[in-house]
JSON list of C-alpha atoms and ligand atoms in Angstrom, two decimals:
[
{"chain": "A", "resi": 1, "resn": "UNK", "atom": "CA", "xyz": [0.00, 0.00, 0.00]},
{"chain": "A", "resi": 2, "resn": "UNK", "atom": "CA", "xyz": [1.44, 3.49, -1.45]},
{"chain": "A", "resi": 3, "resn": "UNK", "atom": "CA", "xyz": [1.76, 6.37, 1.20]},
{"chain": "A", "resi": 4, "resn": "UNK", "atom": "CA", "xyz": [-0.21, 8.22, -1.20]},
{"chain": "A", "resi": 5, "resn": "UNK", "atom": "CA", "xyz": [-3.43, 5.06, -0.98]},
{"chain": "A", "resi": 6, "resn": "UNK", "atom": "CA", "xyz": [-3.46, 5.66, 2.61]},
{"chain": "A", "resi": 7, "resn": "UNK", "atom": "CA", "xyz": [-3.99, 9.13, 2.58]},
{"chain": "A", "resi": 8, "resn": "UNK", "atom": "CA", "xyz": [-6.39, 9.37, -0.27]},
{"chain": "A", "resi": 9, "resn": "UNK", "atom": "CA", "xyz": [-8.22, 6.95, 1.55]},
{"chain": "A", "resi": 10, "resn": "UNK", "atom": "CA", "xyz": [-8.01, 9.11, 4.82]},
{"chain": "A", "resi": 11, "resn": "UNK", "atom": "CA", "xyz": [-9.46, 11.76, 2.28]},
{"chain": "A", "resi": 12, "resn": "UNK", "atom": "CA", "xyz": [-12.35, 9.89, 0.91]},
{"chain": "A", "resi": 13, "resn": "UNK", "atom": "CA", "xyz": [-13.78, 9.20, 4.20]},
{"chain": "A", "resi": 14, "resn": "UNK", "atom": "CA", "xyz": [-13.48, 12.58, 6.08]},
{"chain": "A", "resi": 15, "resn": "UNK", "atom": "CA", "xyz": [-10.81, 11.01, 8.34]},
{"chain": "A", "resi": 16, "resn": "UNK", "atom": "CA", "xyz": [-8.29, 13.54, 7.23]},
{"chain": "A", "resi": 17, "resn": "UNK", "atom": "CA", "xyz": [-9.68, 17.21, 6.91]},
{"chain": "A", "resi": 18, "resn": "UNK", "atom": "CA", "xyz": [-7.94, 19.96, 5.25]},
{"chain": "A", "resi": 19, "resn": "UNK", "atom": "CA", "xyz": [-9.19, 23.29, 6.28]},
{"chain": "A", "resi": 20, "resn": "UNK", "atom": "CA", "xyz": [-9.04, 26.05, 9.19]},
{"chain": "A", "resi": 21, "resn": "UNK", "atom": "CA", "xyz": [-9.25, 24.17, 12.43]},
{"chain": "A", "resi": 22, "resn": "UNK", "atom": "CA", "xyz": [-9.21, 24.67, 16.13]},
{"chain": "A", "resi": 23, "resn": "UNK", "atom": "CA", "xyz": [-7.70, 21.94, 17.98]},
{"chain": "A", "resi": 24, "resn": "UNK", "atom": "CA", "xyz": [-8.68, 20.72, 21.23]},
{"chain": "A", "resi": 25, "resn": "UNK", "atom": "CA", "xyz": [-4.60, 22.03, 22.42]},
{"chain": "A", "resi": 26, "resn": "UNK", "atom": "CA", "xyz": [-5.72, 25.56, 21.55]},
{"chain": "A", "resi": 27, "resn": "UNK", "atom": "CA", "xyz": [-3.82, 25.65, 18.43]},
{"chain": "A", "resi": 28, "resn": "UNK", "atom": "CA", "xyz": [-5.03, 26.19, 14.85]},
{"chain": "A", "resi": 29, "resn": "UNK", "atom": "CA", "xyz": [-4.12, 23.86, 11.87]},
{"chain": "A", "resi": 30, "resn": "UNK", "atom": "CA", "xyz": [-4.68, 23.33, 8.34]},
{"chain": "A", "resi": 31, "resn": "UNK", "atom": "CA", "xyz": [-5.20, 20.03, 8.59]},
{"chain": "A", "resi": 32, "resn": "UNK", "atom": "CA", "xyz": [-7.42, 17.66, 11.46]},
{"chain": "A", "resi": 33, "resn": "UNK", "atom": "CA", "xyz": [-6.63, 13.77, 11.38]},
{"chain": "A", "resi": 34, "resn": "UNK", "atom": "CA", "xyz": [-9.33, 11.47, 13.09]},
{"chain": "A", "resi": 35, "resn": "UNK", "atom": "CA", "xyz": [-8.43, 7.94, 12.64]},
{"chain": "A", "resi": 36, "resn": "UNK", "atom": "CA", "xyz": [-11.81, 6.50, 13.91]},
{"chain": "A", "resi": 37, "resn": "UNK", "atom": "CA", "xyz": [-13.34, 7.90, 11.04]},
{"chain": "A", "resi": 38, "resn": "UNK", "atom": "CA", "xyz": [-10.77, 5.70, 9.00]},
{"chain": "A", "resi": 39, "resn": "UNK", "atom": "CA", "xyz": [-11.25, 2.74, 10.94]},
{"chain": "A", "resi": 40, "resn": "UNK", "atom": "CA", "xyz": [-15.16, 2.37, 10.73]},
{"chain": "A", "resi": 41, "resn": "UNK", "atom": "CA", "xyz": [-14.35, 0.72, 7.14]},
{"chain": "A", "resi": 42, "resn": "UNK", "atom": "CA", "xyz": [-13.60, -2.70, 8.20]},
{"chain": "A", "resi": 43, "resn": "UNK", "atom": "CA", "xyz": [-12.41, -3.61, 4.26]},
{"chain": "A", "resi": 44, "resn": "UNK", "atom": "CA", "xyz": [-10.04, -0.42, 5.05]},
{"chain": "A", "resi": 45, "resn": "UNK", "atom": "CA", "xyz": [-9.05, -1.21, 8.29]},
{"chain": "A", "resi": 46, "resn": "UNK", "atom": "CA", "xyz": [-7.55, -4.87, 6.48]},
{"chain": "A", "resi": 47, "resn": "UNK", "atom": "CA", "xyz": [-6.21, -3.15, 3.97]},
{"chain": "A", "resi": 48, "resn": "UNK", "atom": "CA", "xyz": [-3.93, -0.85, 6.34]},
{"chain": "A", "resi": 49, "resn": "UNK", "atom": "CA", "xyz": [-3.48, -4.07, 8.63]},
{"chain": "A", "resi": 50, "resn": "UNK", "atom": "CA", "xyz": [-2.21, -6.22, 5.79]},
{"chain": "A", "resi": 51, "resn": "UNK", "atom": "CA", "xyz": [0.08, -3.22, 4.95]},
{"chain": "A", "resi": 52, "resn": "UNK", "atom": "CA", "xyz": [1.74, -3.44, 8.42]},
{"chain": "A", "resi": 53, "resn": "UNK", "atom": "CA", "xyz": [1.79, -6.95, 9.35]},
{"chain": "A", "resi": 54, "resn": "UNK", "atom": "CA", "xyz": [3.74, -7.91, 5.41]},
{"chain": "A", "resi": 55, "resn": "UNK", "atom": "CA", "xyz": [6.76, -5.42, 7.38]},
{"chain": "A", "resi": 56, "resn": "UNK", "atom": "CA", "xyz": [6.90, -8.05, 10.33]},
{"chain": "A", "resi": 57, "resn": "UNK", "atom": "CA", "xyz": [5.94, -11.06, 9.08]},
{"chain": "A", "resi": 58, "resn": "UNK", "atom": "CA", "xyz": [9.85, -12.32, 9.68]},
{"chain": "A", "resi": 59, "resn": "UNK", "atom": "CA", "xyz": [10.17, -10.47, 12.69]},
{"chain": "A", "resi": 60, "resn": "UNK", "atom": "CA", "xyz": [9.46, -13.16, 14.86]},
{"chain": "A", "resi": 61, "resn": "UNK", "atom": "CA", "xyz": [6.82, -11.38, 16.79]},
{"chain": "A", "resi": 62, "resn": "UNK", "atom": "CA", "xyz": [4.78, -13.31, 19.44]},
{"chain": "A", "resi": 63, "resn": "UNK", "atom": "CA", "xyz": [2.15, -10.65, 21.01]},
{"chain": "A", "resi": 64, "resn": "UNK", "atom": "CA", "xyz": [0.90, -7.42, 19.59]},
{"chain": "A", "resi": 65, "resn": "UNK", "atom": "CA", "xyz": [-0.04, -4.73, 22.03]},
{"chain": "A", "resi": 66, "resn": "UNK", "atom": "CA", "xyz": [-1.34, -1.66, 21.86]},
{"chain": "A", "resi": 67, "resn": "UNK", "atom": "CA", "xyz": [-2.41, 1.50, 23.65]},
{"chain": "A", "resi": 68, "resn": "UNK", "atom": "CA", "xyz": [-5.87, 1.75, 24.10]},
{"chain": "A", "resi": 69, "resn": "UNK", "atom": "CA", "xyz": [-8.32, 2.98, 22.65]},
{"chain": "A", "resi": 70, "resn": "UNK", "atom": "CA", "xyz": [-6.54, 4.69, 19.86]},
{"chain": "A", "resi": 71, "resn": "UNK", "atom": "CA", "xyz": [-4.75, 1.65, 18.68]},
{"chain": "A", "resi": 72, "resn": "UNK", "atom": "CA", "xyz": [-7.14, -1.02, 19.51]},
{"chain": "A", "resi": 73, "resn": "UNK", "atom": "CA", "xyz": [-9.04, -1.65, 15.81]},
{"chain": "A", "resi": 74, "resn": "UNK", "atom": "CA", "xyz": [-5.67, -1.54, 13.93]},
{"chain": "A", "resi": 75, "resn": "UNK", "atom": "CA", "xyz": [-3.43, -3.55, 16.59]},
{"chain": "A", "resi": 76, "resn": "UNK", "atom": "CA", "xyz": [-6.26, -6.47, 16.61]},
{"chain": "A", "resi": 77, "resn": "UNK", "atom": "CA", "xyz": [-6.05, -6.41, 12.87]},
{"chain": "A", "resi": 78, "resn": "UNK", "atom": "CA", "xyz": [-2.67, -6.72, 12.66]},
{"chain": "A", "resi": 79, "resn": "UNK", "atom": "CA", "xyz": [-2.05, -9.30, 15.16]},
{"chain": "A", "resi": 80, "resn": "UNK", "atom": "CA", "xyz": [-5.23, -11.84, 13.37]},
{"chain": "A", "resi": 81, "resn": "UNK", "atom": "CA", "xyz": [-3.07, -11.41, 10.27]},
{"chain": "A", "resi": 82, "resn": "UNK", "atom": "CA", "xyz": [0.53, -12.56, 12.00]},
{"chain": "A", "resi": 83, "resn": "UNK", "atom": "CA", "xyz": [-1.22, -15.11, 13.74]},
{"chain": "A", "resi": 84, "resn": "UNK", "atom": "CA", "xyz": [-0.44, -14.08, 17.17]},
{"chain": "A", "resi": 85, "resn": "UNK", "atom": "CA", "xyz": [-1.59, -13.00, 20.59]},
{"chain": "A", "resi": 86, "resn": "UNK", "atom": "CA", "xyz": [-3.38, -8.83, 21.18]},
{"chain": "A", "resi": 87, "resn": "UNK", "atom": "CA", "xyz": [-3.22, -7.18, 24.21]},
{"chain": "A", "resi": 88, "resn": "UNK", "atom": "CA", "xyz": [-3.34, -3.75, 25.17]},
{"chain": "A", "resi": 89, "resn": "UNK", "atom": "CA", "xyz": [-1.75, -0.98, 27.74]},
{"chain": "A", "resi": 90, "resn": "UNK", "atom": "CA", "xyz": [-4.34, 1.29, 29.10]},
{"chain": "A", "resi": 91, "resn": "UNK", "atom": "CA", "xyz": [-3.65, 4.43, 31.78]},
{"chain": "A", "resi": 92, "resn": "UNK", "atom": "CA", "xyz": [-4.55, 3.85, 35.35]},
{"chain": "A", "resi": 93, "resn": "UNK", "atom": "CA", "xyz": [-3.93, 6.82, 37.49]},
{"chain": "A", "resi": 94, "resn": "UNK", "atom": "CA", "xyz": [-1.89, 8.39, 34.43]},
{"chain": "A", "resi": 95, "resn": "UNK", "atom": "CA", "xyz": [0.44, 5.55, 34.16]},
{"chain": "A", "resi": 96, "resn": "UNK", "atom": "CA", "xyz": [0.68, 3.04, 31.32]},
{"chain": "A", "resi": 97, "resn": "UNK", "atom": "CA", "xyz": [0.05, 0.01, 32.15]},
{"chain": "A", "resi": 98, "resn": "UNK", "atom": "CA", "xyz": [-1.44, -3.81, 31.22]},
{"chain": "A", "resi": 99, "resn": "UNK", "atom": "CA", "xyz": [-4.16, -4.41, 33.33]},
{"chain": "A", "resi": 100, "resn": "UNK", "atom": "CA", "xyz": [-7.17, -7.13, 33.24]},
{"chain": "A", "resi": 101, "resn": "UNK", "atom": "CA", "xyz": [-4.76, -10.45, 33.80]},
{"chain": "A", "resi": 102, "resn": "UNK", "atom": "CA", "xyz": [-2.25, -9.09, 30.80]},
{"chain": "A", "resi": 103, "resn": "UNK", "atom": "CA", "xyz": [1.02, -10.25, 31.25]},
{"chain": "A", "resi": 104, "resn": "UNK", "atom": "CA", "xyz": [3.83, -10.87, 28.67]},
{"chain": "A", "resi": 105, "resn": "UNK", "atom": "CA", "xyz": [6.90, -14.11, 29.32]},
{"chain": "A", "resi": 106, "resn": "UNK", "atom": "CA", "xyz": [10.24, -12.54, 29.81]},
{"chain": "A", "resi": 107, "resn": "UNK", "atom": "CA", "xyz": [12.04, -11.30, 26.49]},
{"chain": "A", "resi": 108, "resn": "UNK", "atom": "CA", "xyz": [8.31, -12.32, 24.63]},
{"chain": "A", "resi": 109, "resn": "UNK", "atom": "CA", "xyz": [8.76, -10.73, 20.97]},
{"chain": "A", "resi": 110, "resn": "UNK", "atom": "CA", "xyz": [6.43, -7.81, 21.44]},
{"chain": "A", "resi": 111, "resn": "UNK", "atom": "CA", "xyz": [5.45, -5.14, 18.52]},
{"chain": "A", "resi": 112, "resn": "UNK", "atom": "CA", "xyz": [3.79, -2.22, 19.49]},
{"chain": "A", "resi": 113, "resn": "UNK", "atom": "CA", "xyz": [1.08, -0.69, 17.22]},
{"chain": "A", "resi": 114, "resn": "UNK", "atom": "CA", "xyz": [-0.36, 2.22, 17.10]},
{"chain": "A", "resi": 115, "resn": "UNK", "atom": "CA", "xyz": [-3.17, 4.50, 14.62]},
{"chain": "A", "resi": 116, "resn": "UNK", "atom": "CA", "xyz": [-1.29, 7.21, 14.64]},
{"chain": "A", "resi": 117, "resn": "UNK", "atom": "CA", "xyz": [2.11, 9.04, 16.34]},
{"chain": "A", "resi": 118, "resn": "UNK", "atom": "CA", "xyz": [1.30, 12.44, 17.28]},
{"chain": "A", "resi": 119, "resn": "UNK", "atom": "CA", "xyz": [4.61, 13.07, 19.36]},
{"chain": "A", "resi": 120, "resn": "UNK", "atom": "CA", "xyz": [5.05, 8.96, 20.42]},
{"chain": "A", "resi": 121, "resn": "UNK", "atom": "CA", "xyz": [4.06, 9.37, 23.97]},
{"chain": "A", "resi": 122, "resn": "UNK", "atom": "CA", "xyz": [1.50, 6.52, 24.26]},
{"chain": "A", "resi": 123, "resn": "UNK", "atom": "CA", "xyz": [4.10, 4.54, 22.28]},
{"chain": "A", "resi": 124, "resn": "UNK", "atom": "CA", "xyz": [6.82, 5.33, 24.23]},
{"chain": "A", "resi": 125, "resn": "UNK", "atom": "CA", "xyz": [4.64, 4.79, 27.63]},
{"chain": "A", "resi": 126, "resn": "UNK", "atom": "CA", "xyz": [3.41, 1.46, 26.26]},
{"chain": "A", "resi": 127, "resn": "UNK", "atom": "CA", "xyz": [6.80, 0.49, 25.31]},
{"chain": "A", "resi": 128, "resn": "UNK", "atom": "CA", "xyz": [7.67, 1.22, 29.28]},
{"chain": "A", "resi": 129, "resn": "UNK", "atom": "CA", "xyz": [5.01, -0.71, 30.44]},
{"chain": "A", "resi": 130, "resn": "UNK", "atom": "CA", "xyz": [5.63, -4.16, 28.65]},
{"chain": "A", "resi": 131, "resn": "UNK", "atom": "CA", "xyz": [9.79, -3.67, 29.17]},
{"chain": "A", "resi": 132, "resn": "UNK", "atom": "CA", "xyz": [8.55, -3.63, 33.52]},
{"chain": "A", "resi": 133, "resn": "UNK", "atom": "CA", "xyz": [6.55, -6.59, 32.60]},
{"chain": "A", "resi": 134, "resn": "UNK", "atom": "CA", "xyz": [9.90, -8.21, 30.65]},
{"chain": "A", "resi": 135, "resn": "UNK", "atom": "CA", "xyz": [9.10, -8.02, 26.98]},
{"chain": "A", "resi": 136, "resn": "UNK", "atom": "CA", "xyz": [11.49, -7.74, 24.29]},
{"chain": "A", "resi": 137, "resn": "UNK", "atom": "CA", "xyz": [9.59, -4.60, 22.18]},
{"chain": "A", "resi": 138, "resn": "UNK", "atom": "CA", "xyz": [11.36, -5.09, 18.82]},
{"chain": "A", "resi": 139, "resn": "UNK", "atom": "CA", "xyz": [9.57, -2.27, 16.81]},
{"chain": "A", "resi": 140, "resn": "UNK", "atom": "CA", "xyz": [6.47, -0.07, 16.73]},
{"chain": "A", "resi": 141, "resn": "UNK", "atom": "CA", "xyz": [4.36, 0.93, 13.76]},
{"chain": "A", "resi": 142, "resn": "UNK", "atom": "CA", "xyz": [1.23, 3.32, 13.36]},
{"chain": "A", "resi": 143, "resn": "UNK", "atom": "CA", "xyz": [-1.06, 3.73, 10.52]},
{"chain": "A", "resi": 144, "resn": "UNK", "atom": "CA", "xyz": [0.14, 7.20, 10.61]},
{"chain": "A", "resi": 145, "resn": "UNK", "atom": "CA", "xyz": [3.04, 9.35, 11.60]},
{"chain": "A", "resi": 146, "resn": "UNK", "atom": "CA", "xyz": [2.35, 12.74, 12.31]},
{"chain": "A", "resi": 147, "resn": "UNK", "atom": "CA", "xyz": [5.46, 13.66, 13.88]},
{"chain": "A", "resi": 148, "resn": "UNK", "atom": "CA", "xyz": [7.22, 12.75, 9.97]},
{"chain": "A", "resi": 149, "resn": "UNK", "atom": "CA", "xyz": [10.37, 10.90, 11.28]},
{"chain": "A", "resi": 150, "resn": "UNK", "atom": "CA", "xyz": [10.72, 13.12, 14.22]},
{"chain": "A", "resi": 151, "resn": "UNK", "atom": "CA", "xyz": [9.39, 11.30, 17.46]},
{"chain": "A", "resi": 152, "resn": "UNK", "atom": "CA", "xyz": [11.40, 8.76, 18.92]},
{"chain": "A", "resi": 153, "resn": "UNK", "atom": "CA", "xyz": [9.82, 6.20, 20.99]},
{"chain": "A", "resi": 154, "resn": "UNK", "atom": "CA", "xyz": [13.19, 4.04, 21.39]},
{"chain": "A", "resi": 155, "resn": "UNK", "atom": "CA", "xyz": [12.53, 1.33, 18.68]},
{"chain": "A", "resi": 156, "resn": "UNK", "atom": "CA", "xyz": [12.56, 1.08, 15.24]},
{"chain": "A", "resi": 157, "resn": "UNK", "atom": "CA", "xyz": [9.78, 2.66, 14.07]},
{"chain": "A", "resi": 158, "resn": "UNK", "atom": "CA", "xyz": [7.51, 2.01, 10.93]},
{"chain": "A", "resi": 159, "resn": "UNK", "atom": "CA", "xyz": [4.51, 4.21, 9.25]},
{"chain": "A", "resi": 160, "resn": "UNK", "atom": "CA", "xyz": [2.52, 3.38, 6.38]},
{"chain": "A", "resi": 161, "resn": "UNK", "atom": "CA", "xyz": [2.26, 7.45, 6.12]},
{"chain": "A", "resi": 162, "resn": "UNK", "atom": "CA", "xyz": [4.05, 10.79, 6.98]},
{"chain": "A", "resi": 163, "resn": "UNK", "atom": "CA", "xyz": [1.97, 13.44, 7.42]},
{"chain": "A", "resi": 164, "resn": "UNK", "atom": "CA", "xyz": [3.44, 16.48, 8.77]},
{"chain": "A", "resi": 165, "resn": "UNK", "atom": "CA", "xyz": [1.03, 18.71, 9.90]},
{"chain": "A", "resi": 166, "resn": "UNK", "atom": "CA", "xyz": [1.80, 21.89, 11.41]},
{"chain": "A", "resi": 167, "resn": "UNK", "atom": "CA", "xyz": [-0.07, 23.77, 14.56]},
{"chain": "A", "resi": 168, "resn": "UNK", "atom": "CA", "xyz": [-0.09, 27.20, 15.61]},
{"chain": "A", "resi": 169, "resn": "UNK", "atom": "CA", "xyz": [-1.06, 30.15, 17.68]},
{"chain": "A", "resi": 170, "resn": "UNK", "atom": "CA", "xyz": [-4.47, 32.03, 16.83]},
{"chain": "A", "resi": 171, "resn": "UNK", "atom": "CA", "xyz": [-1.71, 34.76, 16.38]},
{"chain": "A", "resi": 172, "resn": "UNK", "atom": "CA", "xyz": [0.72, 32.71, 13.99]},
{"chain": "A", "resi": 173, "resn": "UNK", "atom": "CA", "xyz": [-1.97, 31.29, 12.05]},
{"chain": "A", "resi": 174, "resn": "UNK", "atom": "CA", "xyz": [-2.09, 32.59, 8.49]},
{"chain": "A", "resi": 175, "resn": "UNK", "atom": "CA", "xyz": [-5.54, 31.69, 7.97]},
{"chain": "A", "resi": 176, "resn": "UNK", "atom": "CA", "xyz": [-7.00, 33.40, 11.10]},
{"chain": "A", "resi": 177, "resn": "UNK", "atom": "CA", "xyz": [-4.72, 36.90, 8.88]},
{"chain": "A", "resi": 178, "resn": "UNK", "atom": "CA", "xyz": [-7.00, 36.07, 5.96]},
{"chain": "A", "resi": 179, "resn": "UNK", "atom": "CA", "xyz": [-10.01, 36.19, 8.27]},
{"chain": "A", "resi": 180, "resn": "UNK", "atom": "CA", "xyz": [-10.99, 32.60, 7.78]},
{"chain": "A", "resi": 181, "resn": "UNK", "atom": "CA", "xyz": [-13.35, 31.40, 9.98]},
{"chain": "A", "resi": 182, "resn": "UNK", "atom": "CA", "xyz": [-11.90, 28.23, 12.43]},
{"chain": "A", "resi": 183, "resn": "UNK", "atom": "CA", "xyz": [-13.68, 25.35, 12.37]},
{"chain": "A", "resi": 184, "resn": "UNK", "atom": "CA", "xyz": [-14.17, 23.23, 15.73]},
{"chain": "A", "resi": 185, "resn": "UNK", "atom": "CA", "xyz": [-13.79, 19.57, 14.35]},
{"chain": "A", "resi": 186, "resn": "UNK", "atom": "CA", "xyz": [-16.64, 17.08, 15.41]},
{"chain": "A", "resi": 187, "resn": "UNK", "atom": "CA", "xyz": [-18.96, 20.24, 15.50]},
{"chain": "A", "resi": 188, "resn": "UNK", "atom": "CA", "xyz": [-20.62, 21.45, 12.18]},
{"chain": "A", "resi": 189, "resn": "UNK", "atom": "CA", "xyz": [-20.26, 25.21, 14.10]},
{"chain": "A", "resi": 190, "resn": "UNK", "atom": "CA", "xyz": [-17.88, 27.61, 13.42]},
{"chain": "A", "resi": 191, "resn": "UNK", "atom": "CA", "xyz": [-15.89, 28.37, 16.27]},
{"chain": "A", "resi": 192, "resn": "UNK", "atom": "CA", "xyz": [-15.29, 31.89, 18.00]},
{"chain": "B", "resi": 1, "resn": "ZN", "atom": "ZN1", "xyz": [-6.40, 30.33, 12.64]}
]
């Protein structure tokens, strides 16, 4: 699957917006990614699961875990294609962590996989939580990377897209100087 599939189909099905939008951090952008929307498609949610699991399919991975909720749909998908064990990391009092009888063998073969990297952080924590528990993380992948290269989460990581989206200050923001109007996503309102 070409970079360029993904995000048409992103595109097609309103997942990825291009536009004038508020985020929920405050900051404007030209561009709002919601991978739900991309998910809903079960046909496209195997497409972009066949597109990761053909990277690791001679990685020797054993389990498949994934933050929740964000990476749920695509890190089940991808782990019924390799053939092996899902579980997932989910915060309890702010900290990562496998919870409901998870647990992971010492030095288990563990790939970590995401929807999409913003800055890595859920990656990173989840990566955290299954090294305390004594896996062996060998990589992470995400539908897409918004970070484009940037975030590190301490493995090798793999994207089926870069998409590097920039966000701003109401007072950077070029389209707030043209007098756009911002649009609140997930609200058919304009904002402010
Ligand atoms: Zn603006």
């Amino acid at each position: 699957m070409q970079t360029d599939e993904v995000i048409q189909k992103f595109k097609n099905t309103g997942a990825l917006l291009e536009g004038h939008f508020l985020l929920s951090s405050g900051l404007h952008s030209s561009a709002y990614l919601q991978c739900a929307i991309a998910l809903q498609s079960t046909a496209d949610a195997i497409e972009f699961g066949t597109a990761l699991a053909e990277h690791f399919r001679s990685a020797g991975v054993e389990t498949v875990a994934s933050p929740a909720i964000g990476g749920l749909v695509i890190g089940y998908e991808v782990a019924r294609q390799l053939g092996v064990k899902f579980i997932w990391t989910e915060r309890e009092q702010g900290q990562m962590t496998l919870r409901r009888g998870f647990s992971v063998a010492k030095g288990e073969r563990v790939l970590v996989v995401e929807d999409v990297i913003t800055t890595g952080g859920s990656t990173r924590d989840t990566i955290e939580a299954l090294k305390r528990a004594g896996a062996n993380v060998v990589a992470a992948a995400a539908i897409i990377d918004r970070s484009a290269g940037s975030a590190d989460v301490g493995v090798p990581l793999t994207a089926l897209a870069a998409l590097k989206v920039l966000s701003v200050s109401a007072a950077e923001c070029d389209a707030c100087k043209l007098g756009e109007p911002v649009v609140k996503p997930g609200s058919r309102k304009v904002a402010k």
